[in-house]
Amino acid sequence: AAKPFIEYQLQRDVAYLFGMNRMLFEVETNYQHIQVYAHRYFGHVLVIDGSLQITERDEVNYHEMTAHVPMNYIPDAKKVLVIGGGDAGALLRLLEHKNVEAA
């Protein structure tokens, strides 16, 4: 069987093509088409409505910035609210801060 490919359009004239090892999960809801693939280098890859969202290998780069930068401006925050955060990566990074009691 042929490997599935996912194309990620970065700019009008720049795109990445990912050859996935296999599909791990797929579901169609009333709102979106969700797929999770396995990739040899990137690990698990989340695709929503045909658009690559995040990979296991690079998720930390994104979540480090969304969590730690704001926490440096409010270093004594005890309660934090995450809106969205579907993969819980930002939440995991926020909970690394010892002062956070509730999220």
PDB file of N, CA and C in Angstrom:
ATOM      1  N   ALA A   1       0.843  -1.192   0.000  1.00  0.00           N
ATOM      2  CA  ALA A   1       0.000   0.000   0.000  1.00  0.00           C
ATOM      3  C   ALA A   1       0.883   1.248   0.000  1.00  0.00           C
ATOM      4  N   ALA A   2       0.435   2.242  -0.705  1.00  0.00           N
ATOM      5  CA  ALA A   2       1.180   3.497  -0.792  1.00  0.00           C
ATOM      6  C   ALA A   2       1.065   4.270   0.511  1.00  0.00           C
ATOM      7  N   LYS A   3       2.135   4.975   0.850  1.00  0.00           N
ATOM      8  CA  LYS A   3       2.119   5.818   2.047  1.00  0.00           C
ATOM      9  C   LYS A   3       1.242   7.045   1.807  1.00  0.00           C
ATOM     10  N   PRO A   4       0.513   7.476   2.832  1.00  0.00           N
ATOM     11  CA  PRO A   4      -0.235   8.728   2.681  1.00  0.00           C
ATOM     12  C   PRO A   4       0.720   9.917   2.733  1.00  0.00           C
ATOM     13  N   PHE A   5       0.400  10.952   1.972  1.00  0.00           N
ATOM     14  CA  PHE A   5       1.193  12.174   1.975  1.00  0.00           C
ATOM     15  C   PHE A   5       0.341  13.341   2.459  1.00  0.00           C
ATOM     16  N   ILE A   6       0.954  14.235   3.224  1.00  0.00           N
ATOM     17  CA  ILE A   6       0.311  15.453   3.691  1.00  0.00           C
ATOM     18  C   ILE A   6       1.118  16.621   3.159  1.00  0.00           C
ATOM     19  N   GLU A   7       0.444  17.585   2.541  1.00  0.00           N
ATOM     20  CA  GLU A   7       1.116  18.783   2.052  1.00  0.00           C
ATOM     21  C   GLU A   7       0.802  19.948   2.984  1.00  0.00           C
ATOM     22  N   TYR A   8       1.832  20.676   3.388  1.00  0.00           N
ATOM     23  CA  TYR A   8       1.672  21.843   4.237  1.00  0.00           C
ATOM     24  C   TYR A   8       2.138  23.062   3.458  1.00  0.00           C
ATOM     25  N   GLN A   9       1.208  23.957   3.125  1.00  0.00           N
ATOM     26  CA  GLN A   9       1.506  25.149   2.335  1.00  0.00           C
ATOM     27  C   GLN A   9       1.973  26.251   3.278  1.00  0.00           C
ATOM     28  N   LEU A  10       3.259  26.587   3.196  1.00  0.00           N
ATOM     29  CA  LEU A  10       3.848  27.608   4.051  1.00  0.00           C
ATOM     30  C   LEU A  10       3.641  29.004   3.479  1.00  0.00           C
ATOM     31  N   GLN A  11       3.930  29.174   2.215  1.00  0.00           N
ATOM     32  CA  GLN A  11       3.745  30.428   1.484  1.00  0.00           C
ATOM     33  C   GLN A  11       3.101  30.084   0.145  1.00  0.00           C
ATOM     34  N   ARG A  12       2.789  31.079  -0.630  1.00  0.00           N
ATOM     35  CA  ARG A  12       2.176  30.824  -1.933  1.00  0.00           C
ATOM     36  C   ARG A  12       3.045  29.902  -2.797  1.00  0.00           C
ATOM     37  N   ASP A  13       4.360  30.083  -2.728  1.00  0.00           N
ATOM     38  CA  ASP A  13       5.253  29.293  -3.562  1.00  0.00           C
ATOM     39  C   ASP A  13       6.167  28.362  -2.769  1.00  0.00           C
ATOM     40  N   VAL A  14       5.819  28.090  -1.513  1.00  0.00           N
ATOM     41  CA  VAL A  14       6.615  27.187  -0.670  1.00  0.00           C
ATOM     42  C   VAL A  14       5.677  26.207   0.028  1.00  0.00           C
ATOM     43  N   ALA A  15       5.963  24.918  -0.130  1.00  0.00           N
ATOM     44  CA  ALA A  15       5.155  23.897   0.532  1.00  0.00           C
ATOM     45  C   ALA A  15       6.063  22.757   0.977  1.00  0.00           C
ATOM     46  N   TYR A  16       5.658  22.083   2.036  1.00  0.00           N
ATOM     47  CA  TYR A  16       6.352  20.894   2.516  1.00  0.00           C
ATOM     48  C   TYR A  16       5.469  19.695   2.216  1.00  0.00           C
ATOM     49  N   LEU A  17       6.082  18.591   1.869  1.00  0.00           N
ATOM     50  CA  LEU A  17       5.355  17.360   1.625  1.00  0.00           C
ATOM     51  C   LEU A  17       5.867  16.308   2.605  1.00  0.00           C
ATOM     52  N   PHE A  18       4.979  15.767   3.414  1.00  0.00           N
ATOM     53  CA  PHE A  18       5.338  14.792   4.435  1.00  0.00           C
ATOM     54  C   PHE A  18       4.822  13.418   4.009  1.00  0.00           C
ATOM     55  N   GLY A  19       5.712  12.449   3.894  1.00  0.00           N
ATOM     56  CA  GLY A  19       5.311  11.073   3.639  1.00  0.00           C
ATOM     57  C   GLY A  19       5.098  10.376   4.976  1.00  0.00           C
ATOM     58  N   MET A  20       3.860  10.054   5.291  1.00  0.00           N
ATOM     59  CA  MET A  20       3.534   9.455   6.583  1.00  0.00           C
ATOM     60  C   MET A  20       3.726   7.945   6.543  1.00  0.00           C
ATOM     61  N   ASN A  21       4.083   7.368   7.689  1.00  0.00           N
ATOM     62  CA  ASN A  21       4.225   5.915   7.769  1.00  0.00           C
ATOM     63  C   ASN A  21       2.862   5.233   7.714  1.00  0.00           C
ATOM     64  N   ARG A  22       1.931   5.735   8.530  1.00  0.00           N
ATOM     65  CA  ARG A  22       0.577   5.161   8.523  1.00  0.00           C
ATOM     66  C   ARG A  22      -0.369   6.093   9.273  1.00  0.00           C
ATOM     67  N   MET A  23      -1.656   5.909   9.006  1.00  0.00           N
ATOM     68  CA  MET A  23      -2.668   6.663   9.734  1.00  0.00           C
ATOM     69  C   MET A  23      -2.987   5.906  11.025  1.00  0.00           C
ATOM     70  N   LEU A  24      -2.987   6.631  12.151  1.00  0.00           N
ATOM     71  CA  LEU A  24      -3.280   6.019  13.444  1.00  0.00           C
ATOM     72  C   LEU A  24      -4.734   6.192  13.852  1.00  0.00           C
ATOM     73  N   PHE A  25      -5.325   7.314  13.421  1.00  0.00           N
ATOM     74  CA  PHE A  25      -6.672   7.650  13.880  1.00  0.00           C
ATOM     75  C   PHE A  25      -7.313   8.578  12.864  1.00  0.00           C
ATOM     76  N   GLU A  26      -8.621   8.425  12.682  1.00  0.00           N
ATOM     77  CA  GLU A  26      -9.355   9.329  11.801  1.00  0.00           C
ATOM     78  C   GLU A  26     -10.800   9.383  12.261  1.00  0.00           C
ATOM     79  N   VAL A  27     -11.335  10.599  12.320  1.00  0.00           N
ATOM     80  CA  VAL A  27     -12.741  10.768  12.672  1.00  0.00           C
ATOM     81  C   VAL A  27     -13.284  12.006  11.952  1.00  0.00           C
ATOM     82  N   GLU A  28     -14.527  11.922  11.542  1.00  0.00           N
ATOM     83  CA  GLU A  28     -15.228  13.040  10.917  1.00  0.00           C
ATOM     84  C   GLU A  28     -16.333  13.459  11.875  1.00  0.00           C
ATOM     85  N   THR A  29     -16.254  14.700  12.371  1.00  0.00           N
ATOM     86  CA  THR A  29     -17.308  15.208  13.250  1.00  0.00           C
ATOM     87  C   THR A  29     -18.192  16.161  12.455  1.00  0.00           C
ATOM     88  N   ASN A  30     -19.161  16.748  13.108  1.00  0.00           N
ATOM     89  CA  ASN A  30     -20.002  17.752  12.456  1.00  0.00           C
ATOM     90  C   ASN A  30     -19.210  19.009  12.120  1.00  0.00           C
ATOM     91  N   TYR A  31     -18.038  19.173  12.740  1.00  0.00           N
ATOM     92  CA  TYR A  31     -17.287  20.419  12.623  1.00  0.00           C
ATOM     93  C   TYR A  31     -15.950  20.289  11.920  1.00  0.00           C
ATOM     94  N   GLN A  32     -15.324  19.121  11.976  1.00  0.00           N
ATOM     95  CA  GLN A  32     -13.989  18.988  11.394  1.00  0.00           C
ATOM     96  C   GLN A  32     -13.632  17.529  11.115  1.00  0.00           C
ATOM     97  N   HIS A  33     -12.658  17.374  10.231  1.00  0.00           N
ATOM     98  CA  HIS A  33     -12.111  16.062   9.885  1.00  0.00           C
ATOM     99  C   HIS A  33     -10.747  15.967  10.570  1.00  0.00           C
ATOM    100  N   ILE A  34     -10.583  15.027  11.489  1.00  0.00           N
ATOM    101  CA  ILE A  34      -9.369  14.907  12.287  1.00  0.00           C
ATOM    102  C   ILE A  34      -8.634  13.626  11.902  1.00  0.00           C
ATOM    103  N   GLN A  35      -7.322  13.775  11.685  1.00  0.00           N
ATOM    104  CA  GLN A  35      -6.479  12.622  11.378  1.00  0.00           C
ATOM    105  C   GLN A  35      -5.203  12.708  12.211  1.00  0.00           C
ATOM    106  N   VAL A  36      -4.732  11.562  12.668  1.00  0.00           N
ATOM    107  CA  VAL A  36      -3.442  11.476  13.351  1.00  0.00           C
ATOM    108  C   VAL A  36      -2.621  10.431  12.612  1.00  0.00           C
ATOM    109  N   TYR A  37      -1.422  10.829  12.203  1.00  0.00           N
ATOM    110  CA  TYR A  37      -0.529   9.960  11.456  1.00  0.00           C
ATOM    111  C   TYR A  37       0.719   9.656  12.271  1.00  0.00           C
ATOM    112  N   ALA A  38       1.415   8.600  11.888  1.00  0.00           N
ATOM    113  CA  ALA A  38       2.739   8.296  12.435  1.00  0.00           C
ATOM    114  C   ALA A  38       3.761   8.669  11.371  1.00  0.00           C
ATOM    115  N   HIS A  39       4.814   9.349  11.794  1.00  0.00           N
ATOM    116  CA  HIS A  39       5.907   9.725  10.896  1.00  0.00           C
ATOM    117  C   HIS A  39       7.214   9.308  11.552  1.00  0.00           C
ATOM    118  N   ARG A  40       8.125   8.783  10.775  1.00  0.00           N
ATOM    119  CA  ARG A  40       9.393   8.264  11.302  1.00  0.00           C
ATOM    120  C   ARG A  40      10.188   9.334  12.044  1.00  0.00           C
ATOM    121  N   TYR A  41      10.253  10.548  11.532  1.00  0.00           N
ATOM    122  CA  TYR A  41      11.048  11.619  12.139  1.00  0.00           C
ATOM    123  C   TYR A  41      10.225  12.505  13.076  1.00  0.00           C
ATOM    124  N   PHE A  42       9.025  12.898  12.653  1.00  0.00           N
ATOM    125  CA  PHE A  42       8.221  13.856  13.407  1.00  0.00           C
ATOM    126  C   PHE A  42       7.335  13.222  14.476  1.00  0.00           C
ATOM    127  N   GLY A  43       7.249  11.912  14.530  1.00  0.00           N
ATOM    128  CA  GLY A  43       6.383  11.258  15.515  1.00  0.00           C
ATOM    129  C   GLY A  43       4.928  11.375  15.104  1.00  0.00           C
ATOM    130  N   HIS A  44       4.046  11.594  16.064  1.00  0.00           N
ATOM    131  CA  HIS A  44       2.624  11.753  15.761  1.00  0.00           C
ATOM    132  C   HIS A  44       2.402  13.116  15.109  1.00  0.00           C
ATOM    133  N   VAL A  45       1.547  13.124  14.108  1.00  0.00           N
ATOM    134  CA  VAL A  45       1.251  14.337  13.345  1.00  0.00           C
ATOM    135  C   VAL A  45      -0.257  14.546  13.357  1.00  0.00           C
ATOM    136  N   LEU A  46      -0.696  15.734  13.828  1.00  0.00           N
ATOM    137  CA  LEU A  46      -2.121  16.060  13.879  1.00  0.00           C
ATOM    138  C   LEU A  46      -2.502  16.875  12.653  1.00  0.00           C
ATOM    139  N   VAL A  47      -3.536  16.406  11.942  1.00  0.00           N
ATOM    140  CA  VAL A  47      -4.046  17.079  10.751  1.00  0.00           C
ATOM    141  C   VAL A  47      -5.531  17.327  10.963  1.00  0.00           C
ATOM    142  N   ILE A  48      -5.963  18.573  10.788  1.00  0.00           N
ATOM    143  CA  ILE A  48      -7.380  18.919  10.915  1.00  0.00           C
ATOM    144  C   ILE A  48      -7.827  19.548   9.606  1.00  0.00           C
ATOM    145  N   ASP A  49      -8.878  18.998   9.032  1.00  0.00           N
ATOM    146  CA  ASP A  49      -9.423  19.466   7.757  1.00  0.00           C
ATOM    147  C   ASP A  49      -8.345  19.560   6.680  1.00  0.00           C
ATOM    148  N   GLY A  50      -7.458  18.581   6.655  1.00  0.00           N
ATOM    149  CA  GLY A  50      -6.411  18.527   5.648  1.00  0.00           C
ATOM    150  C   GLY A  50      -5.249  19.463   5.889  1.00  0.00           C
ATOM    151  N   SER A  51      -5.260  20.171   7.004  1.00  0.00           N
ATOM    152  CA  SER A  51      -4.203  21.132   7.314  1.00  0.00           C
ATOM    153  C   SER A  51      -3.361  20.621   8.486  1.00  0.00           C
ATOM    154  N   LEU A  52      -2.062  20.511   8.262  1.00  0.00           N
ATOM    155  CA  LEU A  52      -1.157  20.067   9.321  1.00  0.00           C
ATOM    156  C   LEU A  52      -1.190  21.074  10.461  1.00  0.00           C
ATOM    157  N   GLN A  53      -1.440  20.593  11.679  1.00  0.00           N
ATOM    158  CA  GLN A  53      -1.550  21.464  12.840  1.00  0.00           C
ATOM    159  C   GLN A  53      -0.268  21.476  13.662  1.00  0.00           C
ATOM    160  N   ILE A  54       0.210  20.292  14.019  1.00  0.00           N
ATOM    161  CA  ILE A  54       1.378  20.206  14.889  1.00  0.00           C
ATOM    162  C   ILE A  54       1.945  18.801  14.823  1.00  0.00           C
ATOM    163  N   THR A  55       3.239  18.698  15.109  1.00  0.00           N
ATOM    164  CA  THR A  55       3.872  17.381  15.160  1.00  0.00           C
ATOM    165  C   THR A  55       4.440  17.166  16.557  1.00  0.00           C
ATOM    166  N   GLU A  56       4.589  15.939  16.910  1.00  0.00           N
ATOM    167  CA  GLU A  56       5.126  15.584  18.224  1.00  0.00           C
ATOM    168  C   GLU A  56       6.540  16.135  18.412  1.00  0.00           C
ATOM    169  N   ARG A  57       7.319  16.155  17.362  1.00  0.00           N
ATOM    170  CA  ARG A  57       8.711  16.593  17.461  1.00  0.00           C
ATOM    171  C   ARG A  57       8.845  18.100  17.675  1.00  0.00           C
ATOM    172  N   ASP A  58       7.965  18.894  17.078  1.00  0.00           N
ATOM    173  CA  ASP A  58       8.138  20.350  17.172  1.00  0.00           C
ATOM    174  C   ASP A  58       7.131  21.051  18.079  1.00  0.00           C
ATOM    175  N   GLU A  59       6.256  20.306  18.720  1.00  0.00           N
ATOM    176  CA  GLU A  59       5.240  20.947  19.549  1.00  0.00           C
ATOM    177  C   GLU A  59       5.836  21.774  20.670  1.00  0.00           C
ATOM    178  N   VAL A  60       6.962  21.355  21.202  1.00  0.00           N
ATOM    179  CA  VAL A  60       7.565  22.068  22.322  1.00  0.00           C
ATOM    180  C   VAL A  60       7.966  23.485  21.915  1.00  0.00           C
ATOM    181  N   ASN A  61       8.404  23.686  20.676  1.00  0.00           N
ATOM    182  CA  ASN A  61       8.784  25.016  20.209  1.00  0.00           C
ATOM    183  C   ASN A  61       7.615  25.984  20.283  1.00  0.00           C
ATOM    184  N   TYR A  62       6.464  25.523  19.881  1.00  0.00           N
ATOM    185  CA  TYR A  62       5.261  26.353  19.896  1.00  0.00           C
ATOM    186  C   TYR A  62       4.785  26.612  21.322  1.00  0.00           C
ATOM    187  N   HIS A  63       4.686  25.554  22.115  1.00  0.00           N
ATOM    188  CA  HIS A  63       4.123  25.694  23.454  1.00  0.00           C
ATOM    189  C   HIS A  63       5.043  26.427  24.428  1.00  0.00           C
ATOM    190  N   GLU A  64       6.336  26.335  24.225  1.00  0.00           N
ATOM    191  CA  GLU A  64       7.266  27.090  25.073  1.00  0.00           C
ATOM    192  C   GLU A  64       6.935  28.582  24.993  1.00  0.00           C
ATOM    193  N   MET A  65       6.708  29.070  23.782  1.00  0.00           N
ATOM    194  CA  MET A  65       6.443  30.497  23.591  1.00  0.00           C
ATOM    195  C   MET A  65       5.061  30.900  24.103  1.00  0.00           C
ATOM    196  N   THR A  66       4.052  30.060  23.898  1.00  0.00           N
ATOM    197  CA  THR A  66       2.704  30.439  24.318  1.00  0.00           C
ATOM    198  C   THR A  66       2.523  30.363  25.828  1.00  0.00           C
ATOM    199  N   ALA A  67       3.365  29.625  26.509  1.00  0.00           N
ATOM    200  CA  ALA A  67       3.225  29.475  27.965  1.00  0.00           C
ATOM    201  C   ALA A  67       4.241  30.292  28.749  1.00  0.00           C
ATOM    202  N   HIS A  68       5.508  30.123  28.468  1.00  0.00           N
ATOM    203  CA  HIS A  68       6.542  30.722  29.310  1.00  0.00           C
ATOM    204  C   HIS A  68       6.681  32.229  29.137  1.00  0.00           C
ATOM    205  N   VAL A  69       6.487  32.739  27.933  1.00  0.00           N
ATOM    206  CA  VAL A  69       6.609  34.195  27.734  1.00  0.00           C
ATOM    207  C   VAL A  69       5.582  34.947  28.575  1.00  0.00           C
ATOM    208  N   PRO A  70       4.291  34.622  28.512  1.00  0.00           N
ATOM    209  CA  PRO A  70       3.335  35.343  29.368  1.00  0.00           C
ATOM    210  C   PRO A  70       3.609  35.142  30.863  1.00  0.00           C
ATOM    211  N   MET A  71       4.054  33.947  31.230  1.00  0.00           N
ATOM    212  CA  MET A  71       4.325  33.692  32.650  1.00  0.00           C
ATOM    213  C   MET A  71       5.503  34.515  33.170  1.00  0.00           C
ATOM    214  N   ASN A  72       6.399  34.909  32.300  1.00  0.00           N
ATOM    215  CA  ASN A  72       7.500  35.777  32.723  1.00  0.00           C
ATOM    216  C   ASN A  72       7.015  37.189  33.032  1.00  0.00           C
ATOM    217  N   TYR A  73       5.885  37.592  32.466  1.00  0.00           N
ATOM    218  CA  TYR A  73       5.316  38.905  32.760  1.00  0.00           C
ATOM    219  C   TYR A  73       4.462  38.887  34.023  1.00  0.00           C
ATOM    220  N   ILE A  74       3.985  37.706  34.392  1.00  0.00           N
ATOM    221  CA  ILE A  74       3.167  37.551  35.604  1.00  0.00           C
ATOM    222  C   ILE A  74       3.761  36.391  36.396  1.00  0.00           C
ATOM    223  N   PRO A  75       4.938  36.569  36.966  1.00  0.00           N
ATOM    224  CA  PRO A  75       5.663  35.451  37.575  1.00  0.00           C
ATOM    225  C   PRO A  75       5.004  34.861  38.818  1.00  0.00           C
ATOM    226  N   ASP A  76       4.057  35.582  39.442  1.00  0.00           N
ATOM    227  CA  ASP A  76       3.415  35.058  40.645  1.00  0.00           C
ATOM    228  C   ASP A  76       1.981  34.589  40.385  1.00  0.00           C
ATOM    229  N   ALA A  77       1.627  34.350  39.117  1.00  0.00           N
ATOM    230  CA  ALA A  77       0.276  33.893  38.784  1.00  0.00           C
ATOM    231  C   ALA A  77      -0.008  32.555  39.453  1.00  0.00           C
ATOM    232  N   LYS A  78      -1.163  32.473  40.082  1.00  0.00           N
ATOM    233  CA  LYS A  78      -1.554  31.239  40.765  1.00  0.00           C
ATOM    234  C   LYS A  78      -2.612  30.457  39.985  1.00  0.00           C
ATOM    235  N   LYS A  79      -3.451  31.185  39.244  1.00  0.00           N
ATOM    236  CA  LYS A  79      -4.492  30.565  38.427  1.00  0.00           C
ATOM    237  C   LYS A  79      -4.308  31.027  36.989  1.00  0.00           C
ATOM    238  N   VAL A  80      -4.368  30.078  36.054  1.00  0.00           N
ATOM    239  CA  VAL A  80      -4.229  30.415  34.641  1.00  0.00           C
ATOM    240  C   VAL A  80      -5.393  29.809  33.853  1.00  0.00           C
ATOM    241  N   LEU A  81      -5.764  30.479  32.785  1.00  0.00           N
ATOM    242  CA  LEU A  81      -6.843  30.024  31.915  1.00  0.00           C
ATOM    243  C   LEU A  81      -6.269  29.774  30.527  1.00  0.00           C
ATOM    244  N   VAL A  82      -6.516  28.602  29.986  1.00  0.00           N
ATOM    245  CA  VAL A  82      -6.101  28.263  28.629  1.00  0.00           C
ATOM    246  C   VAL A  82      -7.369  28.157  27.796  1.00  0.00           C
ATOM    247  N   ILE A  83      -7.480  29.016  26.786  1.00  0.00           N
ATOM    248  CA  ILE A  83      -8.634  28.976  25.881  1.00  0.00           C
ATOM    249  C   ILE A  83      -8.184  28.292  24.606  1.00  0.00           C
ATOM    250  N   GLY A  84      -8.898  27.271  24.216  1.00  0.00           N
ATOM    251  CA  GLY A  84      -8.453  26.448  23.084  1.00  0.00           C
ATOM    252  C   GLY A  84      -7.555  25.360  23.637  1.00  0.00           C
ATOM    253  N   GLY A  85      -6.334  25.319  23.188  1.00  0.00           N
ATOM    254  CA  GLY A  85      -5.363  24.381  23.753  1.00  0.00           C
ATOM    255  C   GLY A  85      -5.747  22.934  23.589  1.00  0.00           C
ATOM    256  N   GLY A  86      -6.246  22.574  22.427  1.00  0.00           N
ATOM    257  CA  GLY A  86      -6.759  21.229  22.182  1.00  0.00           C
ATOM    258  C   GLY A  86      -5.801  20.088  22.458  1.00  0.00           C
ATOM    259  N   ASP A  87      -4.507  20.293  22.262  1.00  0.00           N
ATOM    260  CA  ASP A  87      -3.571  19.186  22.482  1.00  0.00           C
ATOM    261  C   ASP A  87      -2.948  19.228  23.875  1.00  0.00           C
ATOM    262  N   ALA A  88      -3.322  20.203  24.689  1.00  0.00           N
ATOM    263  CA  ALA A  88      -2.893  20.355  26.088  1.00  0.00           C
ATOM    264  C   ALA A  88      -1.408  20.654  26.261  1.00  0.00           C
ATOM    265  N   GLY A  89      -0.702  20.956  25.179  1.00  0.00           N
ATOM    266  CA  GLY A  89       0.726  21.258  25.271  1.00  0.00           C
ATOM    267  C   GLY A  89       1.010  22.519  26.071  1.00  0.00           C
ATOM    268  N   ALA A  90       0.222  23.580  25.840  1.00  0.00           N
ATOM    269  CA  ALA A  90       0.415  24.819  26.593  1.00  0.00           C
ATOM    270  C   ALA A  90       0.127  24.584  28.076  1.00  0.00           C
ATOM    271  N   LEU A  91      -0.898  23.812  28.370  1.00  0.00           N
ATOM    272  CA  LEU A  91      -1.231  23.496  29.754  1.00  0.00           C
ATOM    273  C   LEU A  91      -0.076  22.771  30.448  1.00  0.00           C
ATOM    274  N   LEU A  92       0.515  21.805  29.783  1.00  0.00           N
ATOM    275  CA  LEU A  92       1.648  21.077  30.372  1.00  0.00           C
ATOM    276  C   LEU A  92       2.812  22.017  30.680  1.00  0.00           C
ATOM    277  N   ARG A  93       3.076  22.955  29.764  1.00  0.00           N
ATOM    278  CA  ARG A  93       4.173  23.907  29.990  1.00  0.00           C
ATOM    279  C   ARG A  93       3.838  24.865  31.129  1.00  0.00           C
ATOM    280  N   LEU A  94       2.586  25.297  31.226  1.00  0.00           N
ATOM    281  CA  LEU A  94       2.181  26.200  32.317  1.00  0.00           C
ATOM    282  C   LEU A  94       2.325  25.518  33.672  1.00  0.00           C
ATOM    283  N   LEU A  95       2.028  24.234  33.719  1.00  0.00           N
ATOM    284  CA  LEU A  95       2.111  23.511  34.985  1.00  0.00           C
ATOM    285  C   LEU A  95       3.544  23.256  35.424  1.00  0.00           C
ATOM    286  N   GLU A  96       4.522  23.577  34.589  1.00  0.00           N
ATOM    287  CA  GLU A  96       5.923  23.503  34.986  1.00  0.00           C
ATOM    288  C   GLU A  96       6.280  24.624  35.962  1.00  0.00           C
ATOM    289  N   HIS A  97       5.458  25.670  35.990  1.00  0.00           N
ATOM    290  CA  HIS A  97       5.697  26.798  36.896  1.00  0.00           C
ATOM    291  C   HIS A  97       5.180  26.431  38.293  1.00  0.00           C
ATOM    292  N   LYS A  98       6.053  26.441  39.266  1.00  0.00           N
ATOM    293  CA  LYS A  98       5.740  25.987  40.634  1.00  0.00           C
ATOM    294  C   LYS A  98       4.646  26.812  41.302  1.00  0.00           C
ATOM    295  N   ASN A  99       4.500  28.086  40.893  1.00  0.00           N
ATOM    296  CA  ASN A  99       3.510  28.956  41.520  1.00  0.00           C
ATOM    297  C   ASN A  99       2.080  28.688  41.026  1.00  0.00           C
ATOM    298  N   VAL A 100       1.917  27.979  39.921  1.00  0.00           N
ATOM    299  CA  VAL A 100       0.589  27.734  39.364  1.00  0.00           C
ATOM    300  C   VAL A 100      -0.127  26.679  40.210  1.00  0.00           C
ATOM    301  N   GLU A 101      -1.259  27.082  40.794  1.00  0.00           N
ATOM    302  CA  GLU A 101      -2.047  26.194  41.657  1.00  0.00           C
ATOM    303  C   GLU A 101      -3.234  25.591  40.924  1.00  0.00           C
ATOM    304  N   ALA A 102      -3.755  26.319  39.924  1.00  0.00           N
ATOM    305  CA  ALA A 102      -4.943  25.848  39.192  1.00  0.00           C
ATOM    306  C   ALA A 102      -4.856  26.321  37.753  1.00  0.00           C
ATOM    307  N   ALA A 103      -5.259  25.441  36.854  1.00  0.00           N
ATOM    308  CA  ALA A 103      -5.263  25.795  35.427  1.00  0.00           C
ATOM    309  C   ALA A 103      -6.485  25.184  34.781  1.00  0.00           C
TER     310      ALA A 103
END
